[in-house]
Coordinates of C-alpha atoms and ligand atoms in Angstrom, one line a residue:
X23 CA 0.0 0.0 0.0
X24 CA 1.5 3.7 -0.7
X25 CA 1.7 6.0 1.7
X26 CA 0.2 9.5 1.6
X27 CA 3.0 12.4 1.0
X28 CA 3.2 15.0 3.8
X29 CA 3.2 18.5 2.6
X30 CA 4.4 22.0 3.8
X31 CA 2.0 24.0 5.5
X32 CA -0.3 26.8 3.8
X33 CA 1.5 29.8 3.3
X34 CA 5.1 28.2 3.6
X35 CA 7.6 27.4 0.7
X36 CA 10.4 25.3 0.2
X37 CA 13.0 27.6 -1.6
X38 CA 13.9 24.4 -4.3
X39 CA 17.7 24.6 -6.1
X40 CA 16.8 26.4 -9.2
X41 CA 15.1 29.5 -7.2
X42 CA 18.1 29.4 -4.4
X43 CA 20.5 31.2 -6.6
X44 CA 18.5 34.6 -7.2
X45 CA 18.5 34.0 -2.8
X46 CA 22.0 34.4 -2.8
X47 CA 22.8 36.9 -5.1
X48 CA 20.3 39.3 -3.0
X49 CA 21.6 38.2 0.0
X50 CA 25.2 38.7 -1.2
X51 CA 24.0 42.1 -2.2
X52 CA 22.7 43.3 1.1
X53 CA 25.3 42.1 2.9
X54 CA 27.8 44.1 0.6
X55 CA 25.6 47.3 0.7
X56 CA 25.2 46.7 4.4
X57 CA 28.5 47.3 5.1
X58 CA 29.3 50.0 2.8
X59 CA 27.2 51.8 4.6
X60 CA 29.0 50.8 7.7
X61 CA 26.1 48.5 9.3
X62 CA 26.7 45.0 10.9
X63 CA 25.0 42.2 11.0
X64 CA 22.7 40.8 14.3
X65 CA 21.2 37.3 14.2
X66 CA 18.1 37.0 17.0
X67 CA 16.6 33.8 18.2
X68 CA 13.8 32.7 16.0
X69 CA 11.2 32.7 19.2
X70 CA 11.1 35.3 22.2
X71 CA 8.3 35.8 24.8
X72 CA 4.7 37.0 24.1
X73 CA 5.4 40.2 25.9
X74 CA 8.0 41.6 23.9
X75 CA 5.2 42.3 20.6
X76 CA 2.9 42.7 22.5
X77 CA 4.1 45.6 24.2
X78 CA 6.1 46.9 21.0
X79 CA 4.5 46.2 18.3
X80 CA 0.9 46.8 19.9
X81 CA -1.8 44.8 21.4
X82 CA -4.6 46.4 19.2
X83 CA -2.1 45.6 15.9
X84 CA -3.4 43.0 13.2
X85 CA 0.1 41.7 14.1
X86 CA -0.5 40.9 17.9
X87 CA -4.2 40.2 18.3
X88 CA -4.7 37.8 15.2
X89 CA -1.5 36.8 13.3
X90 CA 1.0 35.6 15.7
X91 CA 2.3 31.8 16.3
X92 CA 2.4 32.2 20.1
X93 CA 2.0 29.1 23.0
X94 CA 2.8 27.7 25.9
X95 CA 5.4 26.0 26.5
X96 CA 6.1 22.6 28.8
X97 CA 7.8 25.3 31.5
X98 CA 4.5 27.7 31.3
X99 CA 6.2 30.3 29.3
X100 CA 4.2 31.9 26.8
X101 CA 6.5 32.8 23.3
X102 CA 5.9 33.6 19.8
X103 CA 8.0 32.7 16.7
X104 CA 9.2 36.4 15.7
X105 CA 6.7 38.4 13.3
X106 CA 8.9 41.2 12.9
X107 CA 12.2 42.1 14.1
X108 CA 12.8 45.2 15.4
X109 CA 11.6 44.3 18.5
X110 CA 13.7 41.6 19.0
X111 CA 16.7 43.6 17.8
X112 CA 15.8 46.3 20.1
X113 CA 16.1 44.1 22.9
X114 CA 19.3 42.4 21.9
X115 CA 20.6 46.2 21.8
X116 CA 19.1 46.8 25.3
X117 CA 20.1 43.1 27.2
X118 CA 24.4 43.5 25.8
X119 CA 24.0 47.0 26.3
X120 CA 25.3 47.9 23.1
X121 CA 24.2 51.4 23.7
X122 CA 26.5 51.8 26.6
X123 CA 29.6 50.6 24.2
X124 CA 28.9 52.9 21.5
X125 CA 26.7 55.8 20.8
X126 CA 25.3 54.7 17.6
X127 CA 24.6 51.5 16.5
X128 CA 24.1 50.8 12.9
X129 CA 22.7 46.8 13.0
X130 CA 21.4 44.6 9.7
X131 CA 19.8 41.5 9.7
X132 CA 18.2 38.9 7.0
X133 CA 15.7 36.6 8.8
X134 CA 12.3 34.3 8.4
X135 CA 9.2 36.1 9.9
X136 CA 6.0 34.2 10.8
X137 CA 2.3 35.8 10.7
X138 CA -1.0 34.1 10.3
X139 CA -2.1 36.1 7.7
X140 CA -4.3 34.8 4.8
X141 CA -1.8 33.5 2.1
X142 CA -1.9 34.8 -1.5
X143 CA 0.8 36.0 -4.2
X144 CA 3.1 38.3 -2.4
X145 CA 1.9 37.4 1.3
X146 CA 2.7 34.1 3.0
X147 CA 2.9 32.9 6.7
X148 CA 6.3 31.9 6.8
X149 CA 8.4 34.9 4.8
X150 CA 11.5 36.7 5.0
X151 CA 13.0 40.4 5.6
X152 CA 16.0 41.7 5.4
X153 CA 16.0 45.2 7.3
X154 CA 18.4 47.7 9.0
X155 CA 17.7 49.3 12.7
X156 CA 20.2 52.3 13.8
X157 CA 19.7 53.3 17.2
X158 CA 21.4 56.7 18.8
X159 CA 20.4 59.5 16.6
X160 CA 17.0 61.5 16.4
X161 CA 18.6 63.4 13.7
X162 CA 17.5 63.0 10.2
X163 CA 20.8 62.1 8.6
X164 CA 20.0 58.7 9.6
X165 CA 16.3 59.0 8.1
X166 CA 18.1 59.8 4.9
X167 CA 21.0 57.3 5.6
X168 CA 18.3 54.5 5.5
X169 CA 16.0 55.6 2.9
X170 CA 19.3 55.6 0.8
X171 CA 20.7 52.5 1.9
X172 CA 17.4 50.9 1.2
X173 CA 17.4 52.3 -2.7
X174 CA 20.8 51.0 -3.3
X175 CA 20.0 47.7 -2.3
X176 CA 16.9 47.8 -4.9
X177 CA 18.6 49.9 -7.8
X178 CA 21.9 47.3 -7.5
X179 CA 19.8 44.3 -8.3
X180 CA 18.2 46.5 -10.7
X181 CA 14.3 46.5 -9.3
X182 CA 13.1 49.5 -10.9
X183 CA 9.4 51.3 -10.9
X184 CA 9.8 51.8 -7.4
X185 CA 7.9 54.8 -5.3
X186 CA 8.9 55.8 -1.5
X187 CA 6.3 57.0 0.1
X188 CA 6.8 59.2 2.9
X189 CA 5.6 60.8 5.9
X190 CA 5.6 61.8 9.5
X191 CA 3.2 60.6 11.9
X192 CA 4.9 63.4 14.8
X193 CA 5.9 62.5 18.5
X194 CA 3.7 61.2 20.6
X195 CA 1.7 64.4 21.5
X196 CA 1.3 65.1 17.9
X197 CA -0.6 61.5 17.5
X198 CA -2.9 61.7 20.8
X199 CA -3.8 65.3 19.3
X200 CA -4.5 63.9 15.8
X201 CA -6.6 60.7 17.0
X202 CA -8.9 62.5 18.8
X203 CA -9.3 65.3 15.7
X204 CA -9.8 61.9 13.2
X205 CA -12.3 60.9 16.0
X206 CA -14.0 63.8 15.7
X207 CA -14.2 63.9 12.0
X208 CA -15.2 60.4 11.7
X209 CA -17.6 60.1 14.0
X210 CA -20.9 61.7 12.1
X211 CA -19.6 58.8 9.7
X212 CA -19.9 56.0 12.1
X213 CA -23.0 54.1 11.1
X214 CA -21.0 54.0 7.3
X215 CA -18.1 52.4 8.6
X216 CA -16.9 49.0 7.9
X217 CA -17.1 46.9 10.7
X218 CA -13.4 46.7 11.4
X219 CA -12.9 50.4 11.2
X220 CA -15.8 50.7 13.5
X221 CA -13.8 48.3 16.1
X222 CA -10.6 50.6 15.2
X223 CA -12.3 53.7 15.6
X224 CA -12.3 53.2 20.0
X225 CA -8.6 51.4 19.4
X226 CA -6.6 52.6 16.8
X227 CA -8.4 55.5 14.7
X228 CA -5.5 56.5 12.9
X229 CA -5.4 52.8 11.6
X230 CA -8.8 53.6 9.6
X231 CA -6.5 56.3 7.9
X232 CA -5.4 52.8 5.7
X233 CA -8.6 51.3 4.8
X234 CA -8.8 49.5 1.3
X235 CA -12.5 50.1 1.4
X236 CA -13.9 52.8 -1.1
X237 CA -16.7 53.6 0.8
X238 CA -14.2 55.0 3.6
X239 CA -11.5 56.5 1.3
X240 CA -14.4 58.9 -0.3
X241 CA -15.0 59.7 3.3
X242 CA -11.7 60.2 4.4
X243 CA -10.7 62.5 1.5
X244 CA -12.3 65.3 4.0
X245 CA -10.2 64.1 7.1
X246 CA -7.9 67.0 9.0
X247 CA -4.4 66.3 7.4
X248 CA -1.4 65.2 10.2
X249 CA 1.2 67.8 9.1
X250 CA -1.7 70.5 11.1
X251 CA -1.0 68.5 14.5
X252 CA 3.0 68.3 14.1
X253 CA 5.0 70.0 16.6
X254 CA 7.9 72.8 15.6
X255 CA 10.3 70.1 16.1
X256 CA 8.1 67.9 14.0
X257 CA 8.1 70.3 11.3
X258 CA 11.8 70.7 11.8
X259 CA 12.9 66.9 11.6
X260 CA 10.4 66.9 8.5
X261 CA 11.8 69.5 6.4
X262 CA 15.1 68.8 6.9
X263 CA 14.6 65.4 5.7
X264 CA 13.1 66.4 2.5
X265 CA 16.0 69.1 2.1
X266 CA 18.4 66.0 2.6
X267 CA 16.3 63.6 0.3
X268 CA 16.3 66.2 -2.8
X269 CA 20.0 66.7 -1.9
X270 CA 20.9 63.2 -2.9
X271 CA 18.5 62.9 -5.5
X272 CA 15.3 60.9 -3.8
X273 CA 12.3 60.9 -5.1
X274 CA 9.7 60.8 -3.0
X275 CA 5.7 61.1 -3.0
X276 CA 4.5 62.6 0.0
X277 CA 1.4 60.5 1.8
X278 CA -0.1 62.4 4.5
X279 CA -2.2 58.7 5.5
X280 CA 0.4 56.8 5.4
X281 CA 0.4 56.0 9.0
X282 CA 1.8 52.0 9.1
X283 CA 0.0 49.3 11.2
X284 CA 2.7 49.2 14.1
X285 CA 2.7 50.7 17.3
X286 CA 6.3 51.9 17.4
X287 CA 6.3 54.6 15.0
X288 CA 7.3 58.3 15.6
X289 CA 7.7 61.0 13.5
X290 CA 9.2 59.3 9.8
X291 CA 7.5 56.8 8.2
X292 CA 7.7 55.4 5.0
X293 CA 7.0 53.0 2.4
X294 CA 8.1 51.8 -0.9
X295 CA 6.4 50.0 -3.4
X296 CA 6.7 48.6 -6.4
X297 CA 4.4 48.8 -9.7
X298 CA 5.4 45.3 -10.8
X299 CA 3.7 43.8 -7.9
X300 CA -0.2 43.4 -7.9
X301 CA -2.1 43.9 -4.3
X302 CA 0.7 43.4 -2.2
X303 CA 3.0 46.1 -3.5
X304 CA 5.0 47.4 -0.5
X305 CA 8.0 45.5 -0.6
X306 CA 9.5 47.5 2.0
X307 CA 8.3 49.3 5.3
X308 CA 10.2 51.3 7.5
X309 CA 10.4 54.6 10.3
X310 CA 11.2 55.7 13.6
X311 CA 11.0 54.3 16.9
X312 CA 11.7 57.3 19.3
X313 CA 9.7 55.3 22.1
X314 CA 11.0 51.6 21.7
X315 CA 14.2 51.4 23.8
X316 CA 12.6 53.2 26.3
X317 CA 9.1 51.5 26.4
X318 CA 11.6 47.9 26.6
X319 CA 13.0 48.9 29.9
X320 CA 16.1 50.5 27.5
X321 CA 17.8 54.0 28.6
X322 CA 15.6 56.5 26.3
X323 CA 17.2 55.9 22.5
X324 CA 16.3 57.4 19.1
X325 CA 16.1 54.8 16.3
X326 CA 15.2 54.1 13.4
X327 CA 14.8 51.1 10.5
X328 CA 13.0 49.6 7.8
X329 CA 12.6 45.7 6.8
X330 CA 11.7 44.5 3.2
X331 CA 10.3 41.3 2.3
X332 CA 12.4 39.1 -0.1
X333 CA 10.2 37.1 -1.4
X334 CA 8.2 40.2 -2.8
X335 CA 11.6 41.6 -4.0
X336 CA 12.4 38.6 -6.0
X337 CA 8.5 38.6 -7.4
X338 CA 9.6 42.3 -8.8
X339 CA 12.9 41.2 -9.9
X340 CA 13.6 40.5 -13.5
X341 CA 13.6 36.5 -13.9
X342 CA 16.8 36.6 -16.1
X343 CA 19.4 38.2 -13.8
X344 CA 19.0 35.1 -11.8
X345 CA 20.4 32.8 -14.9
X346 CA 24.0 32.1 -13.4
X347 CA 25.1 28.4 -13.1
X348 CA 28.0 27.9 -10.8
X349 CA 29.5 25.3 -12.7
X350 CA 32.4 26.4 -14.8
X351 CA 33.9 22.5 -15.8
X352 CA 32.1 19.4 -15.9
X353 CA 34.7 16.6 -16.5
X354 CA 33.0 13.9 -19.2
X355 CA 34.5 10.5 -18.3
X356 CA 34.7 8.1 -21.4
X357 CA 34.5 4.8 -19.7
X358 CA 35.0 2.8 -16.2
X359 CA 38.7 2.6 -15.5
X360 CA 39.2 6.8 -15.8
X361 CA 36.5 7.1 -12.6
X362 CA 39.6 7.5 -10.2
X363 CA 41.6 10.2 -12.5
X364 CA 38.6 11.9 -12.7
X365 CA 38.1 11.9 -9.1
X366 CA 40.9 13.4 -8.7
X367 CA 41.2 15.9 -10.9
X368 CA 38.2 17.4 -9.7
X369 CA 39.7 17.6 -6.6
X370 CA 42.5 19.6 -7.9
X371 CA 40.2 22.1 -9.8
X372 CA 37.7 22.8 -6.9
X373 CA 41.5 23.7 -4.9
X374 CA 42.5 26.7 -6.8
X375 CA 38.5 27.2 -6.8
X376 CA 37.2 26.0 -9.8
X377 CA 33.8 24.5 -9.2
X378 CA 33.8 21.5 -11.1
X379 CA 31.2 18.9 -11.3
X380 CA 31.5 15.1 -13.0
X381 CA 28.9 12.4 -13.9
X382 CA 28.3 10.2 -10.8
X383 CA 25.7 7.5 -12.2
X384 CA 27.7 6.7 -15.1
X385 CA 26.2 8.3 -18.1
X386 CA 26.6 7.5 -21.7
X387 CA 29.2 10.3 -22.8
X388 CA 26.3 11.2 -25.3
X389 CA 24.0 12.2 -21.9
X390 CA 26.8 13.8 -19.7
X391 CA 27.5 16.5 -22.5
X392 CA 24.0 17.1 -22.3
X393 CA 24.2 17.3 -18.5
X394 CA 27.1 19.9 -18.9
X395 CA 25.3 21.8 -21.2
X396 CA 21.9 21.6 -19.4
X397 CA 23.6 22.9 -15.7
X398 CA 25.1 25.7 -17.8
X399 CA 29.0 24.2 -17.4
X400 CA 31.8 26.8 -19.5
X401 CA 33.8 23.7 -20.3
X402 CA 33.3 20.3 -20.6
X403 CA 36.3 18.5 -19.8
X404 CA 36.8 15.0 -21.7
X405 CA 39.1 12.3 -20.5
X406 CA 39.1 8.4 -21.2
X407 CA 41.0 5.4 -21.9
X408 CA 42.8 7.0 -24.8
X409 CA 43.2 10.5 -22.8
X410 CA 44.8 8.6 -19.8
X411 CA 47.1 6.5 -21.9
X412 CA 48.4 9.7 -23.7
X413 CA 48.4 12.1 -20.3
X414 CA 46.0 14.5 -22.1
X415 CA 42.6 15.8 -22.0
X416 CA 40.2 17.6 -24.6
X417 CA 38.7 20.3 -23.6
X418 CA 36.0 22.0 -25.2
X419 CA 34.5 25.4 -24.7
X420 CA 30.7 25.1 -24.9
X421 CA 29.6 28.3 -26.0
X422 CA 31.6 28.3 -28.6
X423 CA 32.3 24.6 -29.4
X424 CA 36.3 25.0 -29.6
X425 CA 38.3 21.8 -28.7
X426 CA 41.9 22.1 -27.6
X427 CA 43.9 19.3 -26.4
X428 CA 46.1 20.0 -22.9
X429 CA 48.2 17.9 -21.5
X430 CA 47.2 16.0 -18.2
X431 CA 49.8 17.1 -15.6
X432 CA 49.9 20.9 -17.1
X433 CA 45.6 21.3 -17.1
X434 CA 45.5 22.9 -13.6
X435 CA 48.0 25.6 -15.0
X436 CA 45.9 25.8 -18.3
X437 CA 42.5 26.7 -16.5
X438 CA 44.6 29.1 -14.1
X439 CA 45.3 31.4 -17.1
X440 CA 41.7 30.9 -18.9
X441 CA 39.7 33.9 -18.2
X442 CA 36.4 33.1 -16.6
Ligands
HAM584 P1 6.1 45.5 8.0 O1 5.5 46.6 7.1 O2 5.2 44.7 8.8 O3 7.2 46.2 8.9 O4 6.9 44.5 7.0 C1 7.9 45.0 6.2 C2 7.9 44.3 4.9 O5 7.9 42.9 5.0 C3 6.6 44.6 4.0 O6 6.7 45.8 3.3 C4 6.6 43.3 3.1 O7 7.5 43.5 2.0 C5 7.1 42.2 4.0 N1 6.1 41.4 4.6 C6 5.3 41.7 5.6 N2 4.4 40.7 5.8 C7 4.6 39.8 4.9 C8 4.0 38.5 4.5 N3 3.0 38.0 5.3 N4 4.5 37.8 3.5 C9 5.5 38.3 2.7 N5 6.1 39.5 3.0 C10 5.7 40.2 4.0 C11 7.9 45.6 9.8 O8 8.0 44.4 9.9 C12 8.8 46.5 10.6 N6 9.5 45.7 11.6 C13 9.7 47.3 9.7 C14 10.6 48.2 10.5 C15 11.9 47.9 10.8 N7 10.3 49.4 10.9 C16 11.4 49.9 11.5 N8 12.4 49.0 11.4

């Protein structure tokens, strides 16, 4: 009797050989921009406790109250595998004290994320971000310093029709002032609210400020805009952004609503999307945290960050720039008795770092030059009985179909001067 398969979970997906270069080239790109930009990297656990989202990130979030993989474990501890991670990174920077080493801390990480959210294109329950957190500034330098950072990891792996949204929710006055003004303006509206904005409306008003439903942006084109509730200093921070931004060449749209669904958020806030993308189009999310440090039992510390989903970046990415086989020789073996030679000399190619590959279910010579060709190998590298008995090789370029003969003991030399 067969047995029934066991498959991955909804919303989870196996990142199979053929997909897991374009994984690594963006991963070798962020980790290259990364530290241009002088940030290092910070790996967290994959689970904390409960607590830490729920007091960061926000009870009355989407986040908290319905996407997170939280329980309890044998000890009566209640955790959560990580939804975001500036949380977690923020209290990694509090527990080592990295504050108290240095004053600013310029931190990067790439990491799988977990939330319960309903899969579709773009959106999945298992996912991953790569993002930046710098903590120690309030001062807009940084703002612009990750904006940038995050446009020259997109423009290097050449995503393009790309739009940052941008913002400024204000400090923490500023938003008390403004929730109770969109309170205020809604609530002659209430009765034509959806249901979820009605729930938000007591919550999380400014929330409603991102509502997909028609009915409510017609209403909300009316609503009292957040630049009239921003504090001098709001102002300040603000323009001197957008000074910095057109200094460097940023485009940006400006998006009074653009609020974002966490709790953390001060003053800058931003988005950016991509046009390639269909419903979910942000494929990064970002701002400041003012508040964080402080409301984690930190010493009071600026920050700011921004995290952008790979998988989204990859969906945006052209599918070509990923065609890039490792493979530069695969050694064709003409027979049983050259299996050892061949074993060898593979050995001594993949030393001076030539990734070599041979046939290892003994193929008709016909099929491995069809392998070679198929996993995108420069050269194929033939060698049999006759090749042994002479102490040569042929070896043939298969782009352009050129054969040369090299001798045996002198072929490490030979690919050594071949330009790759
Ligand atoms: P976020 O907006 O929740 O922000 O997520 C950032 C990005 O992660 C989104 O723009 C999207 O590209 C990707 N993303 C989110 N959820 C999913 C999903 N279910 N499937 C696929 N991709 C997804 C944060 O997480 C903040 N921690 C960002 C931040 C860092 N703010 C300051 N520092």
């Amino acid at each position: 009797m067969s047995k029934e398969i066991i498959r991955s979970i909804k919303g989870t997906q196996d990142i199979l050989p053929d997909k897991s270069n374009r994984w690594q080239a963006l991963e070798s790109t962020i980790h290259k921009t990364a530290s241009k930009y002088g940030y290092k990297e910070i790996r967290t656990p994959a689970f904390e406790r409960t607590e830490l989202f729920s007091r960061s990130v926000g009870e009355e979030t989407d986040i908290v109250s319905k996407e997170m993989y939280s329980w309890i474990d044998q000890g009566g501890e209640k955790l959560t595998l990580k939804p975001e991670l500036t949380a977690s990174v923020a209290r990694a920077y509090i527990q080592h004290n990295l504050g108290g080493l240095r004053p600013v801390n310029k931190l990067y990480y790439i990491d799988a994320l977990f939330r319960r959210e309903r899969p579709q294109k773009g959106r999945y329950r298992q996912f991953h971000q790569f993002g930046v957190e710098a903590f120690g500034s309030e001062h807009p330098e940084v703002d612009a310093e990750v904006i940038a950072l995050a446009l020259s990891i997109f423009n290097s792996i050449g995503l393009d029709e790309l739009q940052l949204k941008l913002n400024s929710i204000g400090s923490p006055q500023c938003r008390k002032d403004y929730r109770d003004a969109i309170r205020e303006f809604l609530k002659p509206h209430f009765s034509n609210l959806s249901e979820t904005s009605q729930k938000r409306f007591n919550n999380n008003p400014l929330r409603i400020l991102d509502t997909k439903v028609p009915q409510e942006i017609s209403i909300l084109e009316d609503a009292p805009n957040i630049s009239n509730y921003w504090t001098d200093d709001d102002k300040v921070h603000f323009e001197e952004l957008l000074t910095y931004l057109d200094y460097i060449n940023i485009d940006y749209k400006l998006t009074p609503r653009l609020v974002r669904g966490l709790d953390y958020y001060t003053r800058t806030t931003f988005e950016i999307t991509s046009s390639k993308l269909g419903a979910q189009d942000a494929i990064c999310g970002g701002g400041r945290y003012d508040g964080l440090v402080e409301s984690l039992g930190g010493k009071p510390t600026p920050g700011i960050g921004f995290a952008a989903g790979m998988e989204r970046i990859l969906l945006a990415m052209n599918k070509d720039s990923s065609k890039n086989s490792q493979v530069q020789i695969y050694i064709v073996g003409i027979g049983q008795s050259v299996q050892s030679a061949i074993i060898k000399l593979a050995e001594d190619l993949r030393r001076i770092n030539i990734a070599t590959e041979f046939d290892v279910i003994r193929r008709s010579l016909k099929a491995q030059l069809r392998e070679a060709n198929k996993i995108g190998a420069k050269y194929a590298l033939l060698i049999g009985d006759q090749e042994l008995k002479s102490k040569s090789v042929e070896l043939k370029n298969l782009s352009s179909g050129d054969q040369e003969k090299v001798e045996l003991n002198k072929i490490i030399e030979h690919m050594n001067s071949l330009s790759y």
